[in-house]
Coordinates of C-alpha atoms in Angstrom, one line a residue:
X50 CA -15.6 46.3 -39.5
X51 CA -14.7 47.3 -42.7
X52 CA -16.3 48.7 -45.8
X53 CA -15.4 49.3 -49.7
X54 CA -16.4 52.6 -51.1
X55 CA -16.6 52.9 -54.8
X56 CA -17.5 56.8 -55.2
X57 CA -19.2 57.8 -58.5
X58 CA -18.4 61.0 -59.9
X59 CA -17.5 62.6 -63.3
X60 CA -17.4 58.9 -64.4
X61 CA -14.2 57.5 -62.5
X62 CA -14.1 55.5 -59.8
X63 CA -11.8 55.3 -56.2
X64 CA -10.6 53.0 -53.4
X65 CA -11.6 54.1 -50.5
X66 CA -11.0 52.7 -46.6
X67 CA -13.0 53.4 -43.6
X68 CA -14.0 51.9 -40.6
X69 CA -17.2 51.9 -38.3
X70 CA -17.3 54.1 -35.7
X71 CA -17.1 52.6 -32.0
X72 CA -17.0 53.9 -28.5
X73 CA -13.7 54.3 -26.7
X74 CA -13.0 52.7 -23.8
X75 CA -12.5 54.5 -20.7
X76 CA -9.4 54.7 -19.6
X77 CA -7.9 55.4 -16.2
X78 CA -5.4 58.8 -16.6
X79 CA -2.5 56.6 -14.2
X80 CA -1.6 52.9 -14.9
X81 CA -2.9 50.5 -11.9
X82 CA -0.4 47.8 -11.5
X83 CA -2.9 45.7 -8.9
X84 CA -5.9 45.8 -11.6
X85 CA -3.9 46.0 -14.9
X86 CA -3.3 41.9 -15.0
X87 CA -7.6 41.5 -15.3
X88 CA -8.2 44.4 -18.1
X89 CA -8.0 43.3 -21.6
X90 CA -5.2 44.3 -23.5
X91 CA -6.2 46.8 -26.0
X92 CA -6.1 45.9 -29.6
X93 CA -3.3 47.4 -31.6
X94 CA -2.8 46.5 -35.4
X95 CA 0.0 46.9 -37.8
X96 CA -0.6 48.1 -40.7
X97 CA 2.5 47.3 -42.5
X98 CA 1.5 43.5 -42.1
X99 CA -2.6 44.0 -42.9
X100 CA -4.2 42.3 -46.1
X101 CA -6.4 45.2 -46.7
X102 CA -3.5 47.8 -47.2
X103 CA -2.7 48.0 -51.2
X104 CA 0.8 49.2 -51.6
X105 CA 2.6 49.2 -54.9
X106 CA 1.3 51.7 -58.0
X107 CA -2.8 52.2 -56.6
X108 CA -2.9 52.8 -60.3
X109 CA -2.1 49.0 -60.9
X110 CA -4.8 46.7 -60.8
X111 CA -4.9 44.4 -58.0
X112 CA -6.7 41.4 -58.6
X113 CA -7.3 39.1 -55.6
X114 CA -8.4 35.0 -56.4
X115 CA -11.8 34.2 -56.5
X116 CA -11.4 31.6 -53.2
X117 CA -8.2 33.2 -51.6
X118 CA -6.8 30.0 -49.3
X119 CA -4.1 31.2 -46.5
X120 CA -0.9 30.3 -46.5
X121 CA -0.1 27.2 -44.4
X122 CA 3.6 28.4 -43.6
X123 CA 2.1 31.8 -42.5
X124 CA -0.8 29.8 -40.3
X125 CA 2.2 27.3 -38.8
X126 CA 3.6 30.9 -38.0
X127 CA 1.2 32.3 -36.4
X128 CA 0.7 29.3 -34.2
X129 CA 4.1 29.2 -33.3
X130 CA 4.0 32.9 -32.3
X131 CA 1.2 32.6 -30.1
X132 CA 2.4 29.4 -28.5
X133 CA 5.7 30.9 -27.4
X134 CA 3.9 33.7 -26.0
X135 CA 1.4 31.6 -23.6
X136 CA 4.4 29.8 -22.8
X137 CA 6.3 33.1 -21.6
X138 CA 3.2 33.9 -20.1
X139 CA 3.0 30.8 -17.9
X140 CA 6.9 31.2 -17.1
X141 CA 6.1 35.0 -16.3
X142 CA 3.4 33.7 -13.7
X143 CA 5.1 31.3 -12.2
X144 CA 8.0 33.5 -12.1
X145 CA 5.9 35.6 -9.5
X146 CA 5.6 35.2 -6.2
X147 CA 2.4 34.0 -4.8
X148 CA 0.6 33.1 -2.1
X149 CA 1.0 30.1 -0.2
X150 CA -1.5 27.2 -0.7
X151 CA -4.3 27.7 2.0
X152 CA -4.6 24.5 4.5
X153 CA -7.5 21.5 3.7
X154 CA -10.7 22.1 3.8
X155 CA -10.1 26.5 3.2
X156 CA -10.0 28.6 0.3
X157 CA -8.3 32.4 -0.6
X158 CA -10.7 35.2 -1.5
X159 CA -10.2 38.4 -2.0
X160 CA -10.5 41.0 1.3
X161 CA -10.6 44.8 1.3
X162 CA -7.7 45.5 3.9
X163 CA -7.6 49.1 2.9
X164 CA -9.1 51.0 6.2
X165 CA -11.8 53.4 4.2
X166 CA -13.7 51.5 1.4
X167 CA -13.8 53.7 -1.8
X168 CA -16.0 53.6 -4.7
X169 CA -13.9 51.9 -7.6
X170 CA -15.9 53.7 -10.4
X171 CA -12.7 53.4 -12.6
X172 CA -14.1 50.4 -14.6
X173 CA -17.3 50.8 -16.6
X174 CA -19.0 47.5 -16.4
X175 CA -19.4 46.2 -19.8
X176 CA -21.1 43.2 -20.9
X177 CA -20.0 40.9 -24.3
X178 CA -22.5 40.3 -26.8
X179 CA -21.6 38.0 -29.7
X180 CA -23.1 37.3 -32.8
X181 CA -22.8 35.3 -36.2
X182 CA -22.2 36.7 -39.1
X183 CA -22.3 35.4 -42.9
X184 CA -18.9 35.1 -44.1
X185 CA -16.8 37.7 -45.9
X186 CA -16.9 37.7 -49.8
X187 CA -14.1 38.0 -51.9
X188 CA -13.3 41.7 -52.8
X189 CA -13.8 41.6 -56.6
X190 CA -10.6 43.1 -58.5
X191 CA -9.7 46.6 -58.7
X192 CA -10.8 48.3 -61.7
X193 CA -7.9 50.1 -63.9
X194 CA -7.4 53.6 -63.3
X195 CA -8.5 55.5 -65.9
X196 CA -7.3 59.0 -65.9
X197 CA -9.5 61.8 -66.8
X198 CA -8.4 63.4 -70.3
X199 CA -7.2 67.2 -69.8
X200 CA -6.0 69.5 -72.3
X201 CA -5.6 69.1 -76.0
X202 CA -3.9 66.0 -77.8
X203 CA -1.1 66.9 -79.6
X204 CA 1.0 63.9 -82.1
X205 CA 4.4 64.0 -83.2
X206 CA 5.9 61.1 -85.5
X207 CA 9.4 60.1 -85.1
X208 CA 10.7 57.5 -87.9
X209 CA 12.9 54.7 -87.3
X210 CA 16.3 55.2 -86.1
X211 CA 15.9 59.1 -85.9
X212 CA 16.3 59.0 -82.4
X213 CA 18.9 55.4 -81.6
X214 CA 22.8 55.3 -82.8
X215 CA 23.7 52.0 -81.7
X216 CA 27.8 53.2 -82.1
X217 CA 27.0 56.1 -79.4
X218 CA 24.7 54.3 -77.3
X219 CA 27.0 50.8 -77.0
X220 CA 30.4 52.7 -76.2
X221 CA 29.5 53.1 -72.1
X222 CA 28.1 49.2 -72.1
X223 CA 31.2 48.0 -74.0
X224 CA 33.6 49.9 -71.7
X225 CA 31.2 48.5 -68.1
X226 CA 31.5 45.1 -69.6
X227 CA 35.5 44.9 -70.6
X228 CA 36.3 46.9 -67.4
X229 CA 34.1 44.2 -65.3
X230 CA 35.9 41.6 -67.4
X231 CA 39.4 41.9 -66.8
X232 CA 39.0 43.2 -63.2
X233 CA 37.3 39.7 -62.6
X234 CA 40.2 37.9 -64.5
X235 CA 42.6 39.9 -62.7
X236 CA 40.6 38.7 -59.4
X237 CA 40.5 35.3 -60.2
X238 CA 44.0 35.1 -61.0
X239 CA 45.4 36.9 -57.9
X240 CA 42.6 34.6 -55.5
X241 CA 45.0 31.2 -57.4
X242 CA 48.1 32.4 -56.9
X243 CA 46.8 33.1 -52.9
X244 CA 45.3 29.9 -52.5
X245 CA 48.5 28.5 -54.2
X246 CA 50.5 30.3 -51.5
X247 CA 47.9 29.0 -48.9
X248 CA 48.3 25.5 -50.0
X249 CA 51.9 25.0 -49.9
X250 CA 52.1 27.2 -46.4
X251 CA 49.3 24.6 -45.1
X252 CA 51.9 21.8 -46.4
X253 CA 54.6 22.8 -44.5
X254 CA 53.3 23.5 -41.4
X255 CA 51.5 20.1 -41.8
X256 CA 54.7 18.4 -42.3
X257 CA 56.3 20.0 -39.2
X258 CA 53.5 19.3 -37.2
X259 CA 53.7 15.8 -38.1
X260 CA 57.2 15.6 -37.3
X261 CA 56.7 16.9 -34.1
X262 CA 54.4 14.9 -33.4
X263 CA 56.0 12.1 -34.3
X264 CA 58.8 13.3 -32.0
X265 CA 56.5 13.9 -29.2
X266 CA 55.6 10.1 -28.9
X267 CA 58.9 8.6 -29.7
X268 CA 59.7 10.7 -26.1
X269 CA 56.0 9.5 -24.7
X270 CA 57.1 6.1 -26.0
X271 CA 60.6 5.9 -24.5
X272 CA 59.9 8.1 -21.1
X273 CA 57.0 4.6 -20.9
X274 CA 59.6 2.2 -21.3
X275 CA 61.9 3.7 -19.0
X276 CA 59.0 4.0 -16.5
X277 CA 58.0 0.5 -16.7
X278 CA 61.3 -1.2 -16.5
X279 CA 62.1 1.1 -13.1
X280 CA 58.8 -0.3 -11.8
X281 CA 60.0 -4.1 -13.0
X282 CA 63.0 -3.4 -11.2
X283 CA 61.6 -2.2 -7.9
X284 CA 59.3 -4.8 -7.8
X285 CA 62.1 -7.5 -8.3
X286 CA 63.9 -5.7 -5.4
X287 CA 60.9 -5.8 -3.5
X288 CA 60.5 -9.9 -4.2
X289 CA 64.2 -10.5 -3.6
X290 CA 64.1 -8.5 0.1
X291 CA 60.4 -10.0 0.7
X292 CA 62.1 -14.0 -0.3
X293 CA 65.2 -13.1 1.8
X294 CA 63.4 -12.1 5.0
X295 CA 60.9 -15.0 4.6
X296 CA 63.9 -17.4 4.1
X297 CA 65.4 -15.9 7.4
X298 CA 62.1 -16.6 9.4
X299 CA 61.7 -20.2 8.7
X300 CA 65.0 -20.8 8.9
X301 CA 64.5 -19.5 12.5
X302 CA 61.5 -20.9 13.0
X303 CA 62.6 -24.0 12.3
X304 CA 66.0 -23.8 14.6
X305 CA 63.4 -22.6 17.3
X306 CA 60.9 -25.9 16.8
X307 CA 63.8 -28.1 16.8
X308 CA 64.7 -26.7 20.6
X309 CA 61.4 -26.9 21.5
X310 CA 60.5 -29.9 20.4
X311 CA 63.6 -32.0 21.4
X312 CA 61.7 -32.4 25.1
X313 CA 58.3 -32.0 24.0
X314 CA 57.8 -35.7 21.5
X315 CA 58.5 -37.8 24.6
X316 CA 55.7 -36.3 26.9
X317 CA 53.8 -35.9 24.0
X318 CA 53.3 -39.4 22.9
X319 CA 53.3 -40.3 26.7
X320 CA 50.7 -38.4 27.4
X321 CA 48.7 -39.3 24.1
X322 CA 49.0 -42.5 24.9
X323 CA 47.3 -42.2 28.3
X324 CA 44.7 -40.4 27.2
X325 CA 43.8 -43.4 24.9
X326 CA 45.1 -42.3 21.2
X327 CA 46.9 -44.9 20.5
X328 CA 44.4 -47.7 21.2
X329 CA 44.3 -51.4 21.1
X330 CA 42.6 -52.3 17.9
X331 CA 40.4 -55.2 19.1
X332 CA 39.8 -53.2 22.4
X333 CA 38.5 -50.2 19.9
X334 CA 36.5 -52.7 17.5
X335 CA 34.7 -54.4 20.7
X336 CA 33.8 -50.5 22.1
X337 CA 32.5 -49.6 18.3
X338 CA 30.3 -52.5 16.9
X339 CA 30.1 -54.6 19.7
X340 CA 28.7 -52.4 22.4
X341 CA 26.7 -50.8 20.5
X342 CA 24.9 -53.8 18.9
X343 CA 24.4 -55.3 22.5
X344 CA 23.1 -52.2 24.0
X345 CA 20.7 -52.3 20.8
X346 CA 19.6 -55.8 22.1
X347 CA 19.4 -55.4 25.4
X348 CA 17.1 -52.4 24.4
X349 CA 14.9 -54.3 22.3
X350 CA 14.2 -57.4 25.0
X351 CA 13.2 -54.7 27.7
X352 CA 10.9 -53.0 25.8
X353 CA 9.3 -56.0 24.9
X354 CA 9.0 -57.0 28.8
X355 CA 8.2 -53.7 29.4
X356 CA 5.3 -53.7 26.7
X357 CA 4.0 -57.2 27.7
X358 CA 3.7 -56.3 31.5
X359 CA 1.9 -52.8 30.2
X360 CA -0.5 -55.4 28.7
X361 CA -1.1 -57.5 31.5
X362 CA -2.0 -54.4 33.8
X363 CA -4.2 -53.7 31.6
X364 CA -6.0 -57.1 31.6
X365 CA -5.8 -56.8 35.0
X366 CA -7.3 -53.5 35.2
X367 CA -10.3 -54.7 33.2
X368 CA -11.1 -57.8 35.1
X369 CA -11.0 -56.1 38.4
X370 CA -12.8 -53.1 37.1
X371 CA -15.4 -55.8 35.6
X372 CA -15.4 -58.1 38.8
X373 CA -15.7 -54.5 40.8
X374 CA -19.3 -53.6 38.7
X375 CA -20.6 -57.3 39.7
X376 CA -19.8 -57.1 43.2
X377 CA -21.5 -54.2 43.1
X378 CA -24.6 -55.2 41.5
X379 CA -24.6 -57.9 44.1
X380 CA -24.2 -55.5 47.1
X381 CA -27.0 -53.7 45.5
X382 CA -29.6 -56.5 45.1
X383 CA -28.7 -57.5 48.8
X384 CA -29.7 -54.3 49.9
X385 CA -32.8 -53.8 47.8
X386 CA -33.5 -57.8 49.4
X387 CA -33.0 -56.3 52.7
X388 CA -34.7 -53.4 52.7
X389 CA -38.3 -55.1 51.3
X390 CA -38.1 -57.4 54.0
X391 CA -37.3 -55.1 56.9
X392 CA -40.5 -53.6 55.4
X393 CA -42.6 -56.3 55.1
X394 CA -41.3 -57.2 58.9
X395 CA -42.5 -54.0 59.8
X396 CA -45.8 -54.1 58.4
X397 CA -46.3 -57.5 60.0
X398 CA -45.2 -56.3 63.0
X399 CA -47.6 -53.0 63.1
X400 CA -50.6 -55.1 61.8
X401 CA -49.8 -57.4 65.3
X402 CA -49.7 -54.2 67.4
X403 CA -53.2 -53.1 65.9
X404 CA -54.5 -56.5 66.6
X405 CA -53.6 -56.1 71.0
X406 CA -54.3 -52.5 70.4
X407 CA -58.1 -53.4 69.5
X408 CA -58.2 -56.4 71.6
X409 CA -57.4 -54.2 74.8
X410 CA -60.1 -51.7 73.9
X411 CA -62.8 -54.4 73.6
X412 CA -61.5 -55.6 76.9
X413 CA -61.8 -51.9 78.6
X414 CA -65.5 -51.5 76.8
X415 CA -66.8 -54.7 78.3
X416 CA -65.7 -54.4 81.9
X417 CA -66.9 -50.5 81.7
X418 CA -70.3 -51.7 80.8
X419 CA -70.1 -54.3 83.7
X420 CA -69.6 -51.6 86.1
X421 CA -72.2 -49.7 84.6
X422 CA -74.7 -52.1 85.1
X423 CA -73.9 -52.9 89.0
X424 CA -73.8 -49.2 90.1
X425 CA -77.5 -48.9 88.4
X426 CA -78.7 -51.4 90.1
X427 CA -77.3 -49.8 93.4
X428 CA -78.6 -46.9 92.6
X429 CA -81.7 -46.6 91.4
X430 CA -82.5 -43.3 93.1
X431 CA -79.7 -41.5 93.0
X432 CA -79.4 -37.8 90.8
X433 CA -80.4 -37.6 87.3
X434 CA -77.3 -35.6 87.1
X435 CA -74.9 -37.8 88.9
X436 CA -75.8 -41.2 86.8
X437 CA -74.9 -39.0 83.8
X438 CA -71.2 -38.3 85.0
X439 CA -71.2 -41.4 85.8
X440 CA -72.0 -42.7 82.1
X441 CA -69.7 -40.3 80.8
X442 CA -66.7 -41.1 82.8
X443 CA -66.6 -44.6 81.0
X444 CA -66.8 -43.1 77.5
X445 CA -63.4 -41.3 78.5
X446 CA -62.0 -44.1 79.6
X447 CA -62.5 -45.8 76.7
X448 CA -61.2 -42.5 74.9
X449 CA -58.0 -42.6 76.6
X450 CA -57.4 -46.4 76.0
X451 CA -57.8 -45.8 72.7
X452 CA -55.5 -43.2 72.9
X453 CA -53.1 -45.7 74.8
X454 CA -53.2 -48.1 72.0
X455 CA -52.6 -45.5 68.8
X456 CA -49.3 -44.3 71.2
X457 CA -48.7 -48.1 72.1
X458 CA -48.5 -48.6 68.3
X459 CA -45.1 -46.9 67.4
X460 CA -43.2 -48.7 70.2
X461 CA -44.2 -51.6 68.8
X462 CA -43.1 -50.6 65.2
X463 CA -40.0 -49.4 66.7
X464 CA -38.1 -53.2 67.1
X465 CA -39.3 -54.2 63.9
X466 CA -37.3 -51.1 62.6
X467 CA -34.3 -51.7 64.4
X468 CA -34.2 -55.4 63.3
X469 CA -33.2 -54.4 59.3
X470 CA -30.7 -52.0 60.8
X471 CA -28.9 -54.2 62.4
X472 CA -29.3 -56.9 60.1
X473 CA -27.4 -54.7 56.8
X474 CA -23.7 -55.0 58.7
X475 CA -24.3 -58.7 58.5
X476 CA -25.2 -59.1 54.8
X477 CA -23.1 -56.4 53.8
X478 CA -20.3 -58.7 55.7
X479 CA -21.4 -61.9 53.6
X480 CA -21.2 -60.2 50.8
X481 CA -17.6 -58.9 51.2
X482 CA -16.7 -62.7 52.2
X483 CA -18.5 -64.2 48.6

């Protein structure tokens, strides 16, 4: 923070600088290198580049404009200053070696690995407290400096031309000017005649450089031709010796077929004509269209046999599967027929056996009465007890032919079942002959 002091004194007036007083930082008395990366670097100004410096006459008056805009190139300056040093920052820390990553799911923090802990009372712990401020006014302009009057004003005139003789004064000017003159006449004149000297020195070497160069590929030129013709010539060589050699081995070739061969065409054709090459051409026409149209034919009448009897086994199939289900229909009614009358045969039979059955029973009552009768009459005095077992013996009689008759009843039943036994062989036999 800075502040403008106008002192008022004896009637003139001063530029004065000063600053608000602030604490110093602490500072440690030896340089930390592990600790000096996180303090703040301190502040230092040049005042050689600092707006608020005057420099000139302080006598002068300064005058500053009412809005003072920066200057855009000095801004775009600036900028560029600070970018390149962030970016020599950023090369500087990745310049130094660091840790390597720590794994997934971890973090790196800091650990005291020193084996006494220690008080680091070095840093004062500060805290930042900002504020806004109005903005800064334009410093009016400096007032003229007004020296204070001392001593006694004193006046002395001096009339035109008293103190100036233009004759005197001129000489030293003239002789500056004529000496400056001539000398740069003479050095124009000598730089000519150099670059004359240059020029034509620059000519000549460019003419022998051209003629050596033209030299140089009238050689590159010729040494070409000379090296291309001794290729066309080796190549010719080469196409003479490779025609020469290839007309040697077909010649022998050839010498060597013809021996070969001299015995060979007989048993060749012989034995090409055995193996049927040479074929009879209405032999060959017969084994190509004939055959083959016959065998196509001959193919198509069977499998239209062979499809015509697949369709008769079917009809067949059907009517004996159909004729099967009636036949066995019928084998089933005869049974249900035969069975209803075995059973009414049976019942008719067991009714018959319960007719005897009841019959006997009357019998076997009657002539137990009858004997009743004759032994009372014989009787007549005999034990009250005795005549009573006597009574009672009948009444078991008559118990157990009853008893006879319900066990008489199932032999009877047991023919009438037998007789529909034996009787399904024979209808299942007529059956099978209908």
């Amino acid at each position: 923070m800075t502040a403008v002091v106008a002192q008022k004194g004896d009637g003139s007036r001063t530029y004065t600088f000063a600053s608000q007083p602030r604490p110093v930082q602490q500072r440690k008395k030896y340089r930390d290198p592990l600790t000096q990366e996180n303090e703040s670097p301190t502040p230092y100004g040049n005042i050689m580049y600092d707006r608020r410096i005057v420099r000139g006459n302080t006598y002068a008056q300064r005058t500053l404009p009412a809005t003072a805009q920066p200057d855009p190139i000095e801004i775009q300056r600036q900028q560029e200053a600070r970018r390149r040093a962030i970016a020599r920052k950023r090369a500087k820390a990745q310049l130094k070696p660091r840790s390597p990553e720590p794994v997934e799911g971890r973090k790196h923090i800091d650990v005291q690995t020193e084996l006494y802990l220690e008080e680091l009372s070095d840093r004062v712990e500060e805290a930042d407290v900002e504020t806004q401020t109005d903005a800064f006014l334009d410093r009016p302009p400096s007032p003229l400096f007004i020296p204070a009057k001392s001593g006694v004003d004193v006046a002395t005139q001096i009339l035109e031309g008293e103190l100036f003789d233009f004759d005197i004064e001129v000489k030293p000017i003239l002789e500056v000017l004529v000496g400056k003159t001539v000398e740069q006449a003479l050095l124009e004149v000598m730089e000519e005649e150099e670059l004359s000297n240059l020029r034509a020195q620059q000519r000549r070497f460019k003419e022998l450089r051209n003629a050596e160069l033209v030299e140089t590929q009238r050689l590159e030129e010729q040494e070409r031709r000379h090296r291309e013709e001794k290729e066309r010539r080796m190549k010719q060589q080469a196409e003479v010796l490779r025609k020469e050699k290839e007309t040697g081995e077909k010649i022998s070739a050839r010498a060597f077929a013809q021996s070969y061969l001299a015995d060979l065409v007989p048993s060749v054709f012989g034995s090409l004509n055995e193996n049927g090459y040479f074929y009879d051409p209405v032999e060959r026409d017969v084994e190509t269209y004939f055959m083959p149209w016959l065998l196509e034919k001959v193919e198509g009448e069977l499998n239209q046999s062979v499809v015509a009897r697949t369709v008769l086994d079917a009809i067949i199939r059907d009517v004996v599967q159909k004729r099967f289900e009636v036949y066995h229909k019928l084998e089933e009614a005869a049974r249900l027929a035969a069975e209803q009358e075995a059973a009414a045969r049976a019942a008719e039979e067991r009714k018959i056996a319960e007719e005897i059955a009841a019959k006997a029973a009357v019998a076997a009552v009657e002539e137990t009465k009858a004997d009743e009768a004759g032994e009372q009459g014989d009787q007549e005095a005999g034990v009250e007890g005795d005549g009573r077992e006597t009574a009672d013996k009948p009444e078991e009689d008559s118990v157990a032919g009853e008893d006879v008759g319900s066990e008489q009843a199932p032999t009877a039943d047991t023919p009438a079942e037998s007789v529909p036994k034996d009787s399904e062989p024979a209808e299942d036999a007529a059956a099978e002959e209908e």
